[in-house]
Amino acid sequence: MELLVLEQVDFSYEKKEVLRKASACFERGKMYVILGKSGSGKTTLLSLLGGMDEPKSGKILLDGTEINKKNMDDYRAKRVSVIFQNYNLVDYLTAAENVELLAGKGGRGILRKLGLTEEEITRNVLELSGGQQQRVAIGRALASERDILLADEPTGNLDGKTALEIAEIMKRMAHEYKKCVIVVTHSLEVAEYADVVFELKQARLNDRYEKSQR
Amino acid sequence: MWTLKRALRYISRKKGKTIILFILLFVTGTFVLSALIVEKGVNVAQRELRESLGGSFSVSVKYSDDNPYYHEEIMEDSAGFSDVLLYSTKLISADFINKILKIPGVKSCEARTEALCQLEGMKLKAGTIPIEEEFENQQKMVAVYSSKDCSEFADRSLNLVAGRHIVPGDRHVILLSKTITELNHLEPGDKLQIVDTDNQKVEVELIGIFDVDTIEKTGASVTTYDRIENRVYSDLATLTEIENNSYPAGYDQVFVTASDPDQLEEIVGTVRQMDGYDEQAYEIDMHDEKYQASAGALGKAETMIKVFLALSIVVSAVILTLVLVMWNRERIHETGIYLGCGIRKSRILFQYLLEVLLIASIAFAGACIPGKIAADHIGGYIVAEKKTQEDTESLIDTLENSEDENLLADTAESLEMEMKVGEKEIVILYMIGMFIVVFSVVVSSSCIFRLKPREVLSKMS
Ligand SMILES: Nc1ncnc2c1ncn2[C@@H]1O[C@H](COP(=O)(O)OP(=O)(O)OP(=O)(O)O)[C@@H](O)[C@H]1O
Ligand SMILES: [Mg+2]
């Protein structure tokens, strides 16, 4: 059952065409990776999926309903959470408090599950490593009731090993917690963890491959 | 998480910024509060000044040819000396005075009649215009009902410096000028003789001494009896006794004192419309120069304070806005995260507002102490400046020379007394402060909140 659908979506900035007739389907319980070079429009696509802007033409459907100006705020507030490459955390809140922005009181348990110690959970987030910070951001997304997780280069600032740990966590989120995880990245290694990979190239969004069975 | 909780976390964990904001708002609070306190002090001083100086005007019978009731008669006495008798057949009646008393805002009426008299053995200050021998020892006598209310004393051209005023019911009492009492070595309580036209004597008691506080002191061309220093203030009974003429009954002049000099114009207007007022026979003089001069000085102080207050508000708002804009870069990230978490813009803005408001409410409370100190200094400066204003007849000059020396102290005291931080000032300070904060936060955040979420996001990565 399709959760999120892109239908013939066009998007361009004043001079630059970023998406042309892009179509795709996203389901619950799968991890998607959208690969693309720098400047190919990954962040732009993600912001459309995240309800942060509107396509110039075409539709984005959530459970069969078009996301438009009216329900966009609601969509952002209830259905989707976003992880960025950095600056995911509010620096005057602790790790636990950052998670509690969305989760109420259940934050700590999730962070422990993601491998943070009790001490790290209450430390100022700026004193956490990049990988730990991304775990907190994922923890926050996980803690929320939201079923769509969007991530923009979540591993961009991390070393190879940590990057793969994060990718693994994302995959678990899709499979164990039945979320729809969409990651944009230029890293082929991260793409290995995906169920479906798209490629964004010259304003076209192509299916690269789909693992028939994981 | 609660908006308030996030705001509190920001304040407690971003200590540097909190301190900068605190100092900024503390200074703002001090400036605004001191301006408010001084303004209040000036207002009170102004009100007291109005009440103490009062305002008055006189309606007097015209002694000139454009008055149709005016007559000049040449009288010849038995010895063959001729004398000019000047009189008007239309004088001011008691009835007319009663009507004036009924006008709202009129505090008191003082009718007066003038005549020439001679005090036995009195040395006078000579005038600058030569006059006939017979008038050389004559003084102008002004019979008053209550000398305190008569215009020269009311507008403080004359000030009682010793003894007491003539009050209703007084008989055979006089006031003389300081110049004359010094010249004749007189002091309150001394008995003097008035010699009337038939060489009969009326004994009077000197009850008070006045000083002259006008340019008339150095007056250019006056006759001896017109010199203000030579004037005798007395009661109506005494005047009637020494006058043997049978003029038509009535007063030459009535002085009207208003409770508030600001109402003077209006009252004069009413008098001019009154039945019994005759444009041809009477003329009206306003006596509010002292008030105008002093009010001018205080008015200037008030304007200064208002400008100072407005400048404090504008400058604080601008500085606060600039500081907040400087921190916007960081706030963009935060805003992006909050937006990403689905927290509404209005909530986020409210949080940013709360942070500054919380700091402001503490800073303003703290500003009460330096605000009071600053107000005392500014207030002191205003008083000091007024003291040195010798060219204009300032409030303090006037009061220093006044019969009531406490008045100066009173006014200075009231300035200081009212410099206290009152509840009203604090409420106004908070209102102004909140306005500055809301303005600055909204203006500085507007460049963040104007952005679409995607734009916030692209600024983050
Ligand atoms: N606000 C904007 N106005 C005009 N052009 C823009 C704007 N934002 C992005 N672009 C352009 O659109 C194209 C796609 O930008 P986008 O940020 O989506 O790329 P990206 O794939 O995320 O790149 P990167 O991997 O470097 O983050 C780029 O060429 C960029 O210069
Ligand atoms: Mg990007």
XYZ file of C-alpha atoms and ligand atoms in Angstrom:
707
model
C 0.000 0.000 0.000
C 1.537 3.262 -1.121
C 2.010 5.869 1.557
C 3.580 8.693 -0.370
C 3.306 9.186 -4.128
C 5.047 11.636 -6.458
C 3.043 12.208 -9.631
C 4.629 14.020 -12.564
C 6.237 16.581 -10.309
C 7.977 19.596 -11.883
C 10.045 22.021 -9.913
C 12.383 24.794 -10.924
C 14.010 27.844 -9.480
C 13.978 31.037 -11.488
C 16.795 29.940 -13.795
C 17.318 26.323 -12.948
C 15.103 23.342 -13.632
C 15.499 20.874 -10.790
C 12.787 18.245 -11.335
C 11.040 17.260 -14.540
C 8.060 14.906 -14.463
C 9.344 13.081 -11.419
C 7.221 10.149 -10.303
C 7.795 7.662 -7.513
C 5.994 5.604 -4.850
C 7.059 5.174 -1.237
C 5.733 2.529 1.125
C 5.775 1.885 4.834
C 8.407 -0.509 6.118
C 10.964 0.262 3.410
C 14.105 2.295 3.249
C 14.614 4.385 0.152
C 17.805 6.088 -0.957
C 17.879 8.861 -3.501
C 21.358 9.193 -4.962
C 22.569 12.294 -6.693
C 25.557 14.477 -7.209
C 25.961 17.770 -5.467
C 23.611 20.315 -6.979
C 21.415 17.662 -8.565
C 18.402 18.729 -6.484
C 18.335 16.237 -3.623
C 17.566 18.794 -0.936
C 14.933 20.366 -3.160
C 13.199 17.025 -3.682
C 13.338 16.295 0.016
C 11.761 19.633 0.874
C 8.891 18.850 -1.494
C 8.428 15.447 0.120
C 8.613 17.088 3.526
C 5.812 19.525 2.767
C 8.091 22.514 2.919
C 7.312 23.749 -0.552
C 4.918 23.045 -3.394
C 5.675 21.562 -6.789
C 5.282 23.882 -9.785
C 3.082 21.226 -11.350
C 2.188 17.627 -10.609
C 1.024 16.210 -7.295
C 2.333 14.750 -4.112
C -0.184 12.411 -2.521
C -0.250 11.178 1.042
C -2.581 8.223 1.535
C -4.215 9.274 -1.701
C -4.790 12.879 -0.653
C -2.925 15.705 -2.314
C -0.635 17.732 -0.083
C -1.432 21.376 -0.685
C -1.008 24.727 1.046
C -3.921 24.032 3.370
C -2.815 20.752 4.861
C 0.933 21.261 4.546
C 1.380 22.557 8.111
C -0.583 19.620 9.436
C 1.409 17.215 7.352
C 4.663 18.605 8.723
C 3.343 18.593 12.242
C 1.904 15.066 12.276
C 3.255 12.847 9.567
C 6.822 13.610 8.688
C 10.100 14.213 10.451
C 13.318 15.425 8.908
C 16.977 14.816 9.715
C 19.639 17.058 8.261
C 23.321 16.652 7.716
C 24.007 18.759 10.757
C 22.305 21.259 13.066
C 19.615 18.771 13.886
C 19.604 19.539 17.535
C 18.703 22.558 19.567
C 21.901 23.389 21.382
C 20.371 24.631 24.613
C 18.429 21.451 25.137
C 19.911 18.158 26.293
C 19.768 15.028 24.140
C 16.762 13.826 26.096
C 15.008 17.165 25.764
C 15.655 17.252 22.034
C 13.921 13.910 21.694
C 11.141 15.049 23.993
C 10.408 17.894 21.590
C 8.395 15.242 19.789
C 8.064 12.305 22.101
C 6.957 13.574 25.435
C 8.573 11.519 28.196
C 9.624 8.406 26.305
C 12.834 9.944 24.955
C 15.366 8.356 27.221
C 14.449 4.763 26.488
C 14.770 5.272 22.770
C 18.163 6.959 23.152
C 19.401 4.070 25.273
C 18.226 1.660 22.603
C 20.237 3.664 20.071
C 23.309 3.136 22.238
C 23.685 6.330 24.229
C 24.667 6.139 27.884
C 22.631 7.751 30.650
C 25.310 10.394 31.068
C 25.385 11.210 27.374
C 21.637 11.600 27.350
C 21.732 14.495 29.797
C 24.870 16.138 28.400
C 24.733 19.301 26.323
C 24.255 18.113 22.764
C 27.181 20.181 21.493
C 29.437 17.958 23.595
C 28.262 14.843 21.755
C 30.099 13.428 18.734
C 28.622 13.831 15.253
C 27.466 10.217 15.221
C 25.879 10.572 18.642
C 24.157 13.733 17.526
C 22.693 11.963 14.512
C 21.498 9.165 16.783
C 19.690 11.735 18.894
C 18.111 13.195 15.753
C 17.041 9.733 14.629
C 15.853 9.005 18.119
C 13.654 12.057 17.929
C 12.201 10.934 14.595
C 11.705 7.472 15.970
C 10.075 8.676 19.134
C 7.473 10.552 17.187
C 4.363 8.863 15.986
C 5.230 10.048 12.484
C 5.457 7.438 9.825
C 7.655 9.194 7.291
C 11.302 9.901 8.019
C 13.234 12.111 5.621
C 16.989 12.445 5.940
C 19.213 14.857 4.042
C 22.775 13.558 3.946
C 22.514 12.247 7.511
C 25.933 10.671 7.279
C 27.681 13.443 5.398
C 29.757 14.581 8.358
C 30.573 11.166 9.734
C 33.447 8.773 9.190
C 32.779 5.626 7.182
C 32.146 3.297 10.091
C 29.827 5.613 11.963
C 28.026 6.440 8.706
C 27.204 2.792 8.193
C 26.031 2.409 11.792
C 23.613 5.252 11.200
C 22.496 3.704 7.907
C 21.886 0.466 9.761
C 19.752 2.223 12.347
C 17.719 3.841 9.574
C 17.141 0.501 7.985
C 15.995 -0.925 11.305
C 13.603 1.949 11.647
C 12.023 1.021 8.349
C 11.887 -2.668 8.938
C 11.258 -2.971 12.674
C 9.214 0.138 13.304
C 7.446 0.099 9.936
C 8.354 3.609 8.981
C 8.795 4.960 5.514
C 12.426 6.072 5.461
C 13.705 8.241 2.621
C 17.381 9.163 2.645
C 19.046 11.449 0.118
C 22.769 11.028 -0.175
C 25.649 10.812 -2.606
C 27.114 7.841 -0.765
C 26.890 4.562 -2.596
C 27.790 2.698 0.585
C 24.746 4.046 2.341
C 22.701 3.126 -0.705
C 23.634 -0.501 -0.031
C 21.286 -0.496 2.947
C 18.292 0.637 0.928
C 15.407 -1.456 -0.291
C 14.894 0.865 -3.233
C 17.381 3.264 -4.790
C 16.498 6.199 -7.011
C 18.889 8.350 -8.879
C 18.454 12.020 -9.476
C 20.243 13.126 -12.601
C 19.601 16.025 -14.936
C 16.250 16.721 -13.362
C 15.116 13.147 -13.871
C 14.282 10.734 -11.088
C 15.028 7.174 -12.136
C 14.560 3.834 -10.379
C 18.026 2.433 -10.122
C 17.234 -0.833 -8.576
C 14.927 -2.486 -6.171
C 15.991 -5.403 -4.088
C 13.328 -7.953 -4.765
C 13.948 -9.512 -1.378
C 16.095 -8.140 1.327
C 7.532 20.354 25.321
C 6.103 23.530 26.683
C 7.017 26.794 25.048
C 7.791 28.322 28.426
C 10.098 25.459 29.322
C 12.047 25.923 26.096
C 12.295 29.660 26.766
C 13.586 28.994 30.279
C 16.168 26.524 28.947
C 17.366 29.149 26.483
C 17.735 31.761 29.195
C 19.476 29.474 31.632
C 21.804 27.747 29.178
C 22.729 30.666 26.892
C 24.107 32.680 29.758
C 26.187 35.055 27.646
C 23.210 36.158 25.616
C 21.004 36.364 28.648
C 23.512 38.668 30.333
C 23.814 40.900 27.265
C 20.046 41.161 26.992
C 19.750 41.768 30.704
C 22.243 44.639 30.641
C 20.580 46.148 27.599
C 17.112 45.980 29.095
C 18.374 47.111 32.474
C 19.817 50.264 30.914
C 16.636 50.778 28.900
C 14.565 50.367 32.043
C 16.734 52.827 33.938
C 16.429 55.474 31.233
C 12.718 55.055 30.721
C 11.937 54.873 34.416
C 13.992 57.918 35.341
C 12.326 59.883 32.554
C 8.910 58.784 33.827
C 9.727 59.735 37.404
C 11.105 63.132 36.457
C 8.126 63.778 34.240
C 5.830 63.033 37.118
C 7.865 65.341 39.366
C 7.689 68.145 36.833
C 3.955 67.663 36.463
C 3.413 67.884 40.178
C 5.657 70.930 40.421
C 3.706 72.543 37.611
C 0.421 71.895 39.310
C 1.715 73.243 42.596
C 3.186 76.233 40.854
C -0.148 77.003 39.280
C -1.867 76.682 42.593
C 0.683 78.733 44.475
C 1.187 81.493 41.943
C -2.403 81.616 40.932
C -3.581 83.937 38.213
C -5.481 87.132 38.462
C -6.870 89.982 36.433
C -8.324 93.338 37.251
C -11.361 95.196 36.009
C -10.813 98.905 36.478
C -12.581 102.096 35.681
C -10.979 103.951 32.781
C -9.629 107.343 33.692
C -9.318 108.680 30.180
C -11.315 110.598 27.644
C -12.597 107.558 25.802
C -14.741 106.810 28.842
C -18.003 108.766 28.373
C -18.607 108.730 32.148
C -15.241 110.330 32.847
C -15.136 113.890 34.118
C -12.461 116.398 34.889
C -13.557 119.253 37.092
C -11.503 122.149 38.116
C -12.296 122.954 41.709
C -11.329 126.161 43.346
C -11.092 126.223 47.078
C -11.637 129.208 49.350
C -7.964 130.140 49.336
C -8.112 130.425 45.558
C -6.026 127.280 44.872
C -7.347 125.276 42.020
C -7.472 121.544 42.054
C -8.377 119.096 39.317
C -10.923 116.511 40.327
C -10.966 113.401 38.180
C -13.886 111.009 38.466
C -16.118 108.638 36.617
C -19.806 108.455 37.239
C -19.765 104.754 36.457
C -17.897 102.783 39.115
C -17.819 99.084 39.840
C -20.712 98.025 42.008
C -20.733 95.413 44.741
C -23.404 93.629 42.763
C -21.040 93.288 39.805
C -18.362 91.842 42.074
C -20.807 89.334 43.494
C -21.611 88.157 39.980
C -17.936 87.678 39.210
C -17.549 85.610 42.361
C -20.121 83.191 41.023
C -18.130 82.354 37.862
C -16.680 78.838 38.170
C -12.924 78.903 38.753
C -12.910 82.272 40.512
C -11.164 81.920 43.834
C -11.555 85.405 45.220
C -12.363 88.981 44.300
C -10.583 91.954 45.635
C -12.037 95.377 45.143
C -9.869 98.396 45.658
C -10.153 102.114 45.848
C -7.252 104.478 45.631
C -6.618 107.918 47.018
C -3.714 110.105 48.011
C -2.805 110.480 51.648
C -0.084 111.878 53.820
C 1.626 110.109 56.682
C 2.963 112.385 59.350
C 6.712 112.954 59.278
C 7.325 110.323 56.642
C 10.464 110.516 54.505
C 9.737 109.314 50.990
C 11.717 108.144 48.019
C 11.553 111.018 45.555
C 10.104 110.501 42.101
C 11.843 111.403 38.883
C 9.209 113.823 37.662
C 8.966 117.156 39.467
C 5.548 117.792 41.009
C 3.796 120.560 42.796
C 4.857 121.158 46.346
C 1.512 120.197 47.757
C 1.915 116.647 46.429
C 5.500 116.187 47.518
C 4.597 114.413 50.714
C 1.607 112.582 49.321
C 1.511 108.837 49.049
C -0.888 106.723 47.138
C -3.163 104.791 49.449
C -4.750 101.609 48.183
C -7.605 100.400 50.313
C -7.960 96.659 50.051
C -10.236 94.028 51.387
C -7.534 91.418 51.730
C -4.006 92.371 50.684
C -2.966 88.768 50.093
C -5.438 88.530 47.200
C -4.685 91.860 45.626
C -3.044 91.573 42.270
C 0.429 92.911 43.094
C 0.770 90.346 45.828
C -0.987 87.631 43.906
C 1.370 87.893 40.941
C 4.312 88.379 43.280
C 5.413 91.773 42.019
C 5.138 92.595 45.711
C 6.060 90.168 48.429
C 5.382 90.446 52.100
C 8.722 90.181 53.932
C 7.695 91.006 57.499
C 4.552 91.137 59.588
C 1.228 90.049 58.191
C -1.261 90.787 55.428
C -4.342 92.961 55.741
C -7.245 90.625 56.282
C -10.983 91.271 56.050
C -12.173 93.158 59.122
C -8.889 94.960 59.734
C -9.285 98.638 60.678
C -6.628 101.298 60.804
C -3.814 99.140 59.599
C -1.271 99.719 56.837
C 1.450 97.985 54.889
C 4.551 99.910 53.799
C 7.477 99.020 51.574
C 10.811 97.845 52.875
C 12.469 100.890 51.329
C 10.277 103.289 53.300
C 10.404 101.401 56.581
C 14.197 101.289 56.351
C 14.325 104.972 55.511
C 12.125 105.821 58.501
C 13.334 103.080 60.858
C 9.933 101.554 61.237
C 8.940 98.029 62.085
C 5.672 96.143 62.353
C 3.722 97.245 65.401
C 4.693 100.937 65.073
C 1.861 103.466 65.212
C 1.650 106.222 62.598
C -0.603 109.188 61.952
C -2.392 109.869 58.682
C -3.153 113.533 58.208
C -6.384 114.090 56.319
C -7.390 117.039 54.189
C -8.888 118.824 57.164
C -5.711 118.287 59.139
C -7.413 115.719 61.307
C -5.336 112.740 62.208
C -6.177 109.058 61.969
C -3.909 106.710 63.867
C -2.907 103.544 62.022
C -0.711 100.580 62.873
C 2.037 99.306 60.580
C 1.311 95.586 60.418
C 3.442 94.415 57.518
C 6.313 95.266 55.205
C 6.488 94.347 51.533
C 9.365 94.196 49.115
C 9.175 95.223 45.497
C 10.197 92.664 42.938
C 9.781 94.347 39.604
C 11.542 96.608 37.194
C 9.473 99.396 38.697
C 12.188 99.462 41.329
C 14.374 101.310 38.869
C 11.408 102.901 37.118
C 12.247 105.648 34.663
C 9.724 108.419 35.088
C 7.357 108.412 38.023
C 6.015 110.957 40.369
C 6.722 110.558 44.037
C 3.246 109.299 44.884
C 3.247 106.884 41.949
C 6.448 105.241 43.108
C 5.538 101.783 44.185
C 7.928 101.996 47.151
C 5.906 104.903 48.503
C 2.633 103.095 48.346
C 0.460 102.563 51.404
C -1.851 99.577 51.586
C -4.669 100.065 54.002
C -8.235 99.019 54.730
C -11.369 100.552 53.298
C -12.504 101.960 56.650
C -9.352 104.039 56.979
C -9.655 105.326 53.435
C -13.269 106.334 53.904
C -12.330 108.170 57.068
C -9.691 110.286 55.431
C -11.721 110.954 52.288
C -14.173 113.729 52.700
C -15.434 113.827 49.170
C -18.790 112.529 48.181
C -17.970 110.568 45.042
C -20.502 108.142 43.691
C -20.214 104.964 45.728
C -18.320 102.061 44.191
C -14.926 100.693 43.513
C -12.309 101.865 41.077
C -11.044 98.413 40.525
C -11.782 94.798 41.258
C -9.122 92.075 41.298
C -10.231 88.620 40.442
C -8.070 85.649 41.377
C -8.552 82.376 39.570
C -7.770 79.068 41.212
C -5.938 77.941 38.080
C -4.137 80.462 35.861
C -4.918 78.252 32.897
C -8.578 79.231 33.267
C -7.869 82.947 33.306
C -8.708 83.617 29.660
C -11.992 81.812 29.955
C -13.054 83.696 33.075
C -12.127 87.037 31.507
C -14.228 86.075 28.516
C -17.201 85.398 30.797
C -16.743 88.727 32.584
C -16.764 90.587 29.277
C -20.098 88.975 28.447
C -21.619 89.785 31.823
C -24.532 92.143 32.395
C -23.190 95.311 33.909
C -19.854 95.101 32.184
C -19.310 98.238 30.151
C -16.625 98.145 27.477
C -16.430 101.941 27.431
C -16.156 102.521 31.145
C -13.999 99.601 32.247
C -10.805 97.967 31.196
C -9.340 94.557 32.000
C -5.676 93.771 32.768
C -4.294 90.268 33.075
C -1.735 89.543 35.780
C -0.172 86.237 34.933
C 3.319 87.200 33.771
C 5.023 85.383 36.613
C 3.044 82.302 35.949
C 3.723 82.478 32.229
C 7.470 82.851 32.850
C 7.683 80.053 35.396
C 5.345 77.803 33.499
C 7.528 78.407 30.454
C 10.605 77.208 32.325
C 8.851 74.120 33.642
C 7.243 73.544 30.270
C 10.706 73.501 28.724
C 11.819 70.956 31.286
C 8.771 68.876 30.484
C 9.492 68.957 26.762
C 13.098 67.990 27.449
C 11.972 65.007 29.490
C 9.480 63.951 26.834
C 12.180 64.097 24.153
C 14.529 62.166 26.417
C 11.876 59.524 27.004
C 11.048 59.196 23.316
C 14.752 58.962 22.446
C 15.324 56.290 25.093
C 12.482 54.241 23.685
C 13.550 54.564 20.055
C 17.259 54.000 20.711
C 16.592 50.984 22.940
C 14.240 49.456 20.413
C 16.786 49.939 17.619
C 19.716 48.537 19.608
C 17.706 45.576 20.859
C 16.518 44.822 17.330
C 20.068 44.998 15.953
C 21.404 42.696 18.656
C 18.637 40.185 17.999
C 19.225 40.357 14.243
C 22.906 39.623 14.870
C 21.866 36.390 16.554
C 19.479 35.426 13.775
C 21.931 33.091 12.044
C 21.850 30.766 14.962
C 18.135 31.151 15.411
C 17.554 30.068 11.815
C 18.886 26.602 12.617
C 16.750 26.365 15.666
C 13.713 27.609 13.806
C 14.331 25.010 11.106
C 14.479 22.242 13.685
C 11.333 23.412 15.418
C 9.529 23.767 12.108
C 10.770 20.310 11.170
C 9.302 19.036 14.419
C 5.994 20.538 13.404
C 6.009 23.336 15.959
C 4.038 26.221 14.534
C 5.675 29.505 13.629
C 3.462 31.380 16.056
C 4.597 29.107 18.906
C 8.238 29.553 17.977
C 7.855 33.315 17.789
C 6.077 33.217 21.131
C 9.009 31.354 22.622
C 11.502 33.940 21.357
C 9.251 36.648 22.725
C 8.921 34.924 26.084
C 12.684 34.651 26.462
C 13.204 38.386 26.098
C 10.107 39.226 28.116
C 11.275 37.083 31.011
C 14.673 38.746 31.023
C 13.017 42.149 30.646
C 10.707 41.682 33.589
C 13.653 40.979 35.861
C 15.794 43.729 34.339
C 13.035 46.311 34.745
C 12.473 45.356 38.363
C 16.197 45.829 38.899
C 16.098 49.172 37.100
C 13.992 50.690 39.870
C 17.018 51.417 42.034
C 19.252 53.174 39.468
C 16.106 54.687 37.928
C 15.375 56.394 41.229
C 18.974 57.573 41.603
C 19.094 58.889 38.039
C 15.763 60.636 38.518
C 17.057 62.334 41.658
C 20.041 63.629 39.722
C 18.014 64.813 36.759
C 15.466 66.390 39.089
C 18.263 68.065 41.008
C 19.714 69.320 37.769
C 16.404 70.829 36.713
C 16.038 72.603 40.044
C 19.654 73.787 39.881
C 19.227 75.013 36.337
C 16.137 76.910 37.316
C 18.040 78.527 40.158
C 20.647 79.869 37.785
C 18.161 81.176 35.265
C 18.493 84.771 36.252
C 17.448 86.336 33.002
C 14.043 84.768 33.049
C 12.031 85.123 36.162
C 12.058 81.534 37.058
C 9.992 79.717 39.551
C 12.762 79.488 42.065
C 13.711 83.160 41.851
C 10.140 84.024 42.439
C 9.804 81.695 45.316
C 13.082 82.708 46.910
C 11.852 86.253 47.215
C 8.450 85.299 48.337
C 6.992 86.046 51.701
C 6.578 82.369 52.206
C 10.085 81.012 52.170
C 8.817 77.551 52.734
C 7.366 77.609 49.267
C 10.788 77.140 47.697
C 11.543 74.308 50.027
C 8.062 72.943 49.460
C 8.437 72.907 45.729
C 11.924 71.436 45.823
C 10.661 68.915 48.316
C 7.659 68.073 46.219
C 9.951 67.592 43.230
C 11.968 65.173 45.301
C 9.023 63.663 47.024
C 7.385 62.850 43.733
C 10.655 61.415 42.406
C 9.700 58.280 44.264
C 9.127 55.207 42.160
C 5.373 54.800 42.168
C 3.289 51.861 41.084
C 2.022 53.846 38.133
C 5.526 54.496 36.811
C 6.408 50.832 37.112
C 3.271 49.812 35.260
C 4.025 52.327 32.506
C 7.655 51.170 32.401
C 6.518 47.586 31.913
C 4.081 48.641 29.236
C 6.706 50.635 27.358
C 9.237 47.868 27.919
C 6.903 45.194 26.627
C 6.244 47.336 23.599
C 9.984 47.693 22.902
C 10.526 43.952 23.365
C 7.602 42.891 21.203
C 8.623 45.360 18.523
C 12.267 44.226 18.488
C 11.541 40.507 18.609
C 8.903 40.679 15.900
C 11.002 42.884 13.631
C 14.181 40.840 14.097
C 12.446 37.483 13.673
C 10.421 38.646 10.722
C 13.344 37.911 8.405
C 13.331 34.330 9.672
C 9.598 33.845 9.687
C 9.133 35.432 6.308
C 11.053 32.507 4.843
C 9.317 29.387 3.643
C 10.236 26.275 5.596
C 12.268 25.079 2.604
C 14.269 28.284 2.634
C 14.946 27.911 6.332
C 16.025 24.373 5.581
C 18.329 25.327 2.732
C 19.955 27.921 4.970
C 20.640 25.127 7.440
C 22.510 22.756 5.170
N 16.703 29.089 -3.390
C 17.286 28.753 -4.563
N 17.202 29.615 -5.590
C 17.754 29.319 -6.787
N 18.420 28.200 -7.014
C 18.538 27.273 -6.020
C 17.983 27.527 -4.738
N 18.254 26.479 -3.935
C 18.953 25.620 -4.699
N 19.122 26.077 -5.948
C 19.783 25.412 -7.036
O 19.071 24.264 -7.347
C 19.931 23.177 -7.581
C 19.589 22.053 -6.638
O 19.900 22.448 -5.333
P 19.834 21.412 -4.145
O 20.187 22.159 -2.916
O 18.549 20.723 -4.173
O 20.994 20.419 -4.518
P 21.550 19.181 -3.687
O 21.427 18.019 -4.533
O 20.901 19.120 -2.375
O 23.061 19.566 -3.546
P 24.078 19.170 -2.334
O 24.403 17.738 -2.503
O 25.261 20.039 -2.606
O 23.387 19.495 -1.096
C 21.337 23.704 -7.389
O 21.905 23.957 -8.646
C 21.153 24.986 -6.635
O 22.144 25.901 -7.045
Mg 21.583 19.295 -0.356
